[in-house]
CSV table of C-alpha atoms in Angstrom, one decimal:
chain,number,residue,atom,x,y,z
Z,5,UNK,CA,-24.2,-93.9,65.9
Z,6,UNK,CA,-21.3,-92.9,63.8
Z,7,UNK,CA,-23.0,-94.0,60.6
Z,8,UNK,CA,-26.2,-92.2,61.6
Z,9,UNK,CA,-24.3,-89.1,62.4
Z,10,UNK,CA,-22.6,-89.3,59.0
Z,11,UNK,CA,-26.0,-89.4,57.3
Z,12,UNK,CA,-27.2,-86.4,59.2
Z,13,UNK,CA,-24.3,-84.3,58.1
Z,14,UNK,CA,-24.0,-85.6,54.5
Z,15,UNK,CA,-24.8,-82.6,52.3
Z,16,UNK,CA,-26.3,-85.0,49.7
Z,17,UNK,CA,-29.2,-85.8,52.0
Z,18,UNK,CA,-31.2,-82.7,51.2
Z,19,UNK,CA,-34.0,-81.7,48.9
Z,20,UNK,CA,-35.3,-78.4,47.5
Z,21,UNK,CA,-37.3,-76.6,50.1
Z,22,UNK,CA,-41.1,-76.4,49.7
Z,23,UNK,CA,-42.2,-73.1,48.2
Z,24,UNK,CA,-44.7,-72.6,51.0
Z,25,UNK,CA,-41.9,-73.0,53.7
Z,26,UNK,CA,-39.3,-70.8,52.0
Z,27,UNK,CA,-41.1,-68.4,49.8
Z,28,UNK,CA,-38.5,-65.8,50.3
Z,29,UNK,CA,-35.7,-68.3,49.6
Z,30,UNK,CA,-36.8,-70.5,46.7
Z,31,UNK,CA,-33.3,-71.8,46.1
Z,32,UNK,CA,-32.9,-72.9,49.6
Z,33,UNK,CA,-32.6,-76.6,50.4
Z,34,UNK,CA,-33.8,-78.6,53.4
Z,35,UNK,CA,-32.7,-81.8,55.0
Z,36,UNK,CA,-34.4,-85.1,54.0
Z,37,UNK,CA,-36.2,-86.8,56.9
Z,38,UNK,CA,-34.4,-89.9,58.1
Z,39,UNK,CA,-35.9,-93.2,59.1
Z,40,UNK,CA,-33.6,-95.8,60.5
Z,41,UNK,CA,-34.1,-99.6,60.1
Z,42,UNK,CA,-31.8,-101.9,62.2
Z,43,UNK,CA,-31.5,-105.6,61.3
Z,44,UNK,CA,-30.1,-107.3,64.4
Z,45,UNK,CA,-28.5,-110.7,64.1
Z,46,UNK,CA,-28.7,-111.0,67.9
Z,47,UNK,CA,-31.7,-110.8,70.3
Z,48,UNK,CA,-32.4,-107.9,72.6
Z,49,UNK,CA,-32.4,-108.6,76.3
Z,50,UNK,CA,-36.0,-107.8,77.3
Z,51,UNK,CA,-38.3,-108.4,74.3
Z,52,UNK,CA,-38.8,-111.2,71.7
Z,53,UNK,CA,-40.9,-109.0,69.3
Z,54,UNK,CA,-39.7,-109.7,65.8
Z,55,UNK,CA,-40.3,-106.1,64.5
Z,56,UNK,CA,-40.4,-103.1,66.8
Z,57,UNK,CA,-41.5,-99.6,65.8
Z,58,UNK,CA,-40.0,-96.6,67.7
Z,59,UNK,CA,-42.2,-93.6,66.8
Z,60,UNK,CA,-41.8,-90.1,68.0
Z,61,UNK,CA,-44.5,-88.2,69.8
Z,62,UNK,CA,-44.3,-84.4,70.0
Z,63,UNK,CA,-46.3,-82.8,72.8
Z,64,UNK,CA,-46.7,-79.5,74.5
Z,65,UNK,CA,-45.1,-80.2,77.8
Z,66,UNK,CA,-47.3,-77.7,79.7
Z,67,UNK,CA,-50.7,-78.7,78.4
Z,68,UNK,CA,-49.9,-82.3,77.4
Z,69,UNK,CA,-51.5,-81.8,74.0
Z,70,UNK,CA,-50.0,-83.5,70.9
Z,71,UNK,CA,-48.7,-81.2,68.2
Z,72,UNK,CA,-51.0,-81.3,65.2
Z,73,UNK,CA,-48.5,-80.1,62.6
Z,74,UNK,CA,-45.0,-81.3,61.9
Z,75,UNK,CA,-42.2,-78.8,62.5
Z,76,UNK,CA,-39.3,-78.8,60.1
Z,77,UNK,CA,-36.8,-78.1,62.8
Z,78,UNK,CA,-37.9,-81.2,64.8
Z,79,UNK,CA,-38.2,-83.4,61.7
Z,80,UNK,CA,-34.6,-82.5,60.7
Z,81,UNK,CA,-33.1,-83.5,64.0
Z,82,UNK,CA,-35.1,-86.5,65.1
Z,83,UNK,CA,-36.2,-89.7,63.5
Z,84,UNK,CA,-38.4,-92.8,63.7
Z,85,UNK,CA,-36.9,-96.2,63.9
Z,86,UNK,CA,-37.7,-99.8,63.1
Z,87,UNK,CA,-35.8,-102.7,64.7
Z,88,UNK,CA,-35.9,-106.2,63.3
Z,89,UNK,CA,-34.8,-109.0,65.5
Z,90,UNK,CA,-33.8,-111.7,63.0
Z,91,UNK,CA,-33.6,-114.5,65.6
Z,92,UNK,CA,-37.2,-113.8,66.6
Z,93,UNK,CA,-38.8,-113.9,63.1
Z,94,UNK,CA,-41.8,-116.1,63.3
Z,95,UNK,CA,-41.8,-119.2,61.2
Z,96,UNK,CA,-45.6,-119.0,60.5
Z,97,UNK,CA,-45.3,-115.6,58.7
Z,98,UNK,CA,-48.3,-114.1,60.5
Z,99,UNK,CA,-48.4,-111.0,58.4
Z,100,UNK,CA,-47.3,-109.7,55.0
Z,101,UNK,CA,-44.4,-108.0,56.7
Z,102,UNK,CA,-43.1,-111.2,58.1
Z,103,UNK,CA,-43.6,-112.8,54.7
Z,104,UNK,CA,-41.3,-110.1,53.3
Z,105,UNK,CA,-38.8,-110.4,56.1
Z,106,UNK,CA,-38.2,-114.2,55.5
Z,107,UNK,CA,-35.5,-113.1,53.1
Z,108,UNK,CA,-33.5,-112.3,56.2
Z,109,UNK,CA,-34.5,-115.4,58.3
Z,110,UNK,CA,-31.3,-117.3,59.1
Z,111,UNK,CA,-33.4,-120.4,59.8
Z,112,UNK,CA,-33.5,-120.8,56.0
Z,113,UNK,CA,-29.8,-121.3,55.7
Z,114,UNK,CA,-29.1,-123.9,53.0
Z,115,UNK,CA,-25.7,-125.5,52.5
Z,116,UNK,CA,-23.3,-122.6,52.2
Z,117,UNK,CA,-24.0,-120.3,55.2
Z,118,UNK,CA,-24.2,-117.4,52.7
Z,119,UNK,CA,-27.3,-118.9,51.0
Z,120,UNK,CA,-30.9,-119.0,52.1
Z,121,UNK,CA,-33.5,-121.4,50.7
Z,122,UNK,CA,-36.7,-119.4,50.2
Z,123,UNK,CA,-40.0,-120.4,48.5
Z,124,UNK,CA,-40.7,-117.5,46.1
Z,125,UNK,CA,-44.4,-118.4,46.2
Z,126,UNK,CA,-44.4,-117.6,49.9
Z,127,UNK,CA,-43.2,-114.1,49.2
Z,128,UNK,CA,-45.9,-111.5,48.3
Z,129,UNK,CA,-45.6,-110.4,44.7
Z,130,UNK,CA,-45.0,-106.8,45.8
Z,131,UNK,CA,-41.8,-107.9,47.6
Z,132,UNK,CA,-40.4,-110.3,45.0
Z,133,UNK,CA,-38.2,-107.6,43.4
Z,134,UNK,CA,-36.3,-107.7,46.7
Z,135,UNK,CA,-35.8,-111.4,46.3
Z,136,UNK,CA,-34.7,-111.1,42.7
Z,137,UNK,CA,-32.2,-108.4,43.6
Z,138,UNK,CA,-30.7,-110.5,46.3
Z,139,UNK,CA,-30.5,-113.4,43.8
Z,140,UNK,CA,-28.6,-111.2,41.3
Z,141,UNK,CA,-26.3,-110.1,44.1
Z,142,UNK,CA,-25.3,-113.6,45.1
Z,143,UNK,CA,-24.6,-114.5,41.5
Z,144,UNK,CA,-22.0,-111.8,41.2
Z,145,UNK,CA,-18.4,-112.9,41.7
Z,146,UNK,CA,-17.5,-109.7,43.4
Z,147,UNK,CA,-20.3,-110.1,45.9
Z,148,UNK,CA,-19.2,-113.7,46.6
Z,149,UNK,CA,-15.6,-112.6,47.0
Z,150,UNK,CA,-16.7,-109.8,49.4
Z,151,UNK,CA,-18.6,-112.2,51.5
Z,152,UNK,CA,-15.6,-114.6,51.7
Z,153,UNK,CA,-13.4,-111.7,52.7
Z,154,UNK,CA,-15.9,-110.7,55.3
Z,155,UNK,CA,-15.9,-114.2,56.7
Z,156,UNK,CA,-12.1,-114.1,57.0
Z,157,UNK,CA,-12.2,-110.7,58.7
Z,158,UNK,CA,-14.9,-111.9,61.1
Z,159,UNK,CA,-13.0,-115.1,61.9
Z,160,UNK,CA,-9.8,-113.0,62.6
Z,161,UNK,CA,-11.8,-110.6,64.7
Z,162,UNK,CA,-13.3,-113.5,66.7
Z,163,UNK,CA,-9.9,-115.1,67.2
Z,164,UNK,CA,-8.6,-111.7,68.3
Z,165,UNK,CA,-11.5,-111.3,70.7
Z,166,UNK,CA,-10.9,-114.8,72.1
Z,167,UNK,CA,-7.2,-113.9,72.6
Z,168,UNK,CA,-8.1,-110.7,74.3
Z,169,UNK,CA,-10.6,-112.6,76.5
Z,170,UNK,CA,-8.0,-115.2,77.4
Z,171,UNK,CA,-5.5,-112.5,78.2
Z,172,UNK,CA,-8.1,-110.6,80.3
Z,173,UNK,CA,-9.0,-113.8,82.1
Z,174,UNK,CA,-5.3,-114.5,82.8
Z,175,UNK,CA,-4.8,-111.0,84.1
Z,176,UNK,CA,-7.9,-111.4,86.3
Z,177,UNK,CA,-6.6,-114.7,87.6
Z,178,UNK,CA,-3.2,-113.2,88.4
Z,179,UNK,CA,-4.8,-110.2,90.1
Z,180,UNK,CA,-7.0,-112.6,92.1
Z,181,UNK,CA,-3.9,-114.6,93.2
Z,182,UNK,CA,-2.1,-111.4,94.2
Z,183,UNK,CA,-5.2,-110.3,96.1
Z,184,UNK,CA,-5.3,-113.7,97.8
Z,185,UNK,CA,-1.6,-113.4,98.7
Z,186,UNK,CA,-2.2,-109.8,100.0
Z,187,UNK,CA,-5.1,-111.0,102.1
Z,188,UNK,CA,-3.0,-113.9,103.5
Z,189,UNK,CA,-0.2,-111.5,104.4
Z,190,UNK,CA,-2.7,-109.1,105.9
Z,191,UNK,CA,-4.2,-112.0,107.9
Z,192,UNK,CA,-0.7,-113.1,109.1
Z,193,UNK,CA,0.1,-109.5,110.0
Z,194,UNK,CA,-3.1,-109.1,111.9
Z,195,UNK,CA,-2.4,-112.4,113.7
Z,196,UNK,CA,1.1,-111.2,114.7
Z,197,UNK,CA,-0.4,-107.9,115.8
Z,198,UNK,CA,-2.9,-109.8,118.0
Z,199,UNK,CA,-0.2,-112.0,119.5
Z,200,UNK,CA,1.9,-108.9,120.2
Z,201,UNK,CA,-1.1,-107.2,121.8
Z,202,UNK,CA,-1.8,-110.2,124.0
Z,203,UNK,CA,1.9,-110.3,125.1
Z,204,UNK,CA,1.8,-106.6,125.9
Z,205,UNK,CA,-1.4,-107.1,127.8
Z,206,UNK,CA,0.1,-110.0,129.8
Z,207,UNK,CA,3.2,-108.0,130.5
Z,208,UNK,CA,1.1,-105.1,131.6
Z,209,UNK,CA,-0.9,-107.3,134.0
Z,210,UNK,CA,2.3,-108.8,135.4
Z,211,UNK,CA,3.8,-105.3,135.9
Z,212,UNK,CA,0.6,-104.3,137.6
Z,213,UNK,CA,0.8,-107.3,139.9
Z,214,UNK,CA,4.4,-106.6,140.7
Z,215,UNK,CA,3.5,-102.9,141.4
Z,216,UNK,CA,0.8,-104.1,143.8
Z,217,UNK,CA,3.2,-106.4,145.6
Z,218,UNK,CA,5.7,-103.5,145.8
Z,219,UNK,CA,3.1,-101.2,147.2
Z,220,UNK,CA,2.1,-103.9,149.8
Z,221,UNK,CA,5.8,-104.4,150.8
Z,222,UNK,CA,6.2,-100.6,151.3
Z,223,UNK,CA,3.0,-100.4,153.3
Z,224,UNK,CA,4.2,-103.2,155.6
Z,225,UNK,CA,7.6,-101.6,156.1
Z,226,UNK,CA,6.0,-98.2,156.9
Z,227,UNK,CA,3.6,-99.9,159.4
Z,228,UNK,CA,6.6,-101.7,161.1
Z,229,UNK,CA,8.4,-98.4,161.5
Z,230,UNK,CA,5.4,-96.8,163.0
Z,231,UNK,CA,4.9,-99.7,165.5
Z,232,UNK,CA,8.6,-99.6,166.3
Z,233,UNK,CA,8.4,-95.8,167.0
Z,234,UNK,CA,5.4,-96.5,169.2
Z,235,UNK,CA,7.4,-99.1,171.2
Z,236,UNK,CA,5.1,-101.9,170.1
Z,237,UNK,CA,6.7,-105.2,169.4
Z,238,UNK,CA,5.7,-106.1,165.9
Z,239,UNK,CA,6.1,-109.8,166.6
C-alpha cells in the first residue's frame, strides 16, 4: 500500500494532457494510468487460480447502466490489478501466459535456490527477451551480491520473528499460568464463602430453634401463672 501510494504521488508518473481534454491548457499534464501486478510467493486463502484479474466496472448507481466512456478523474484515482500466485502456476503451461510465467515458477529451482532451470524452447518467442534479461541479471556480480545480502537479511528477519514468536508464546504461557492461579484462588475463595454461608445458615437454624424453645418455655410459664391465679392445680 505504501509503495502504491508513492507511485500515485510521484510527479514523474505524468504525461502531457491530450489536446482534446485540455484545449485551454495545452501545457497541462495528467497522471499516467496505473496497473498493479502482484507476484505472490504464497497462496491466497480461498482460491487456487494461478492468475487473477481484478478489473474495475463503472456504473450509474441509479440506472445500473455501465459508463460507456472513461473518465479522467476515475482513471487517475483507481486501477486494475493482476495477481499471480506463484505456488499455483500450472506445470502443463495451459496458455501462452502460463508459458511466459514459468520464468517465475519456483518448481524449476536448480541447485542454487537463486537459479531456475528453464527450457527456452518452451517460452514463446515474444517473451524470450524477458528470459534473456533475467539471464544477464544473474550474471552480474552486483545482482548476485544483492541476492546474497537479501538472503542474510531474510534469515535474520526469520530468526527475529521466531524469537518474537517464542517470547510471545512464553508470555502467553505465563499469562495462562497466572490465569490458572487466579482461577484456583477464586475457586478456593468461593469454596470458603460457601462454607461460611453454610455455617451461618446452620447457626441461624440453631438460633431459630433456640428461639422457639424459649418461646415455648415462656408460654408454659405464662400458662402456669394463669392456672395458679385461677386456683387450678397445674399438677
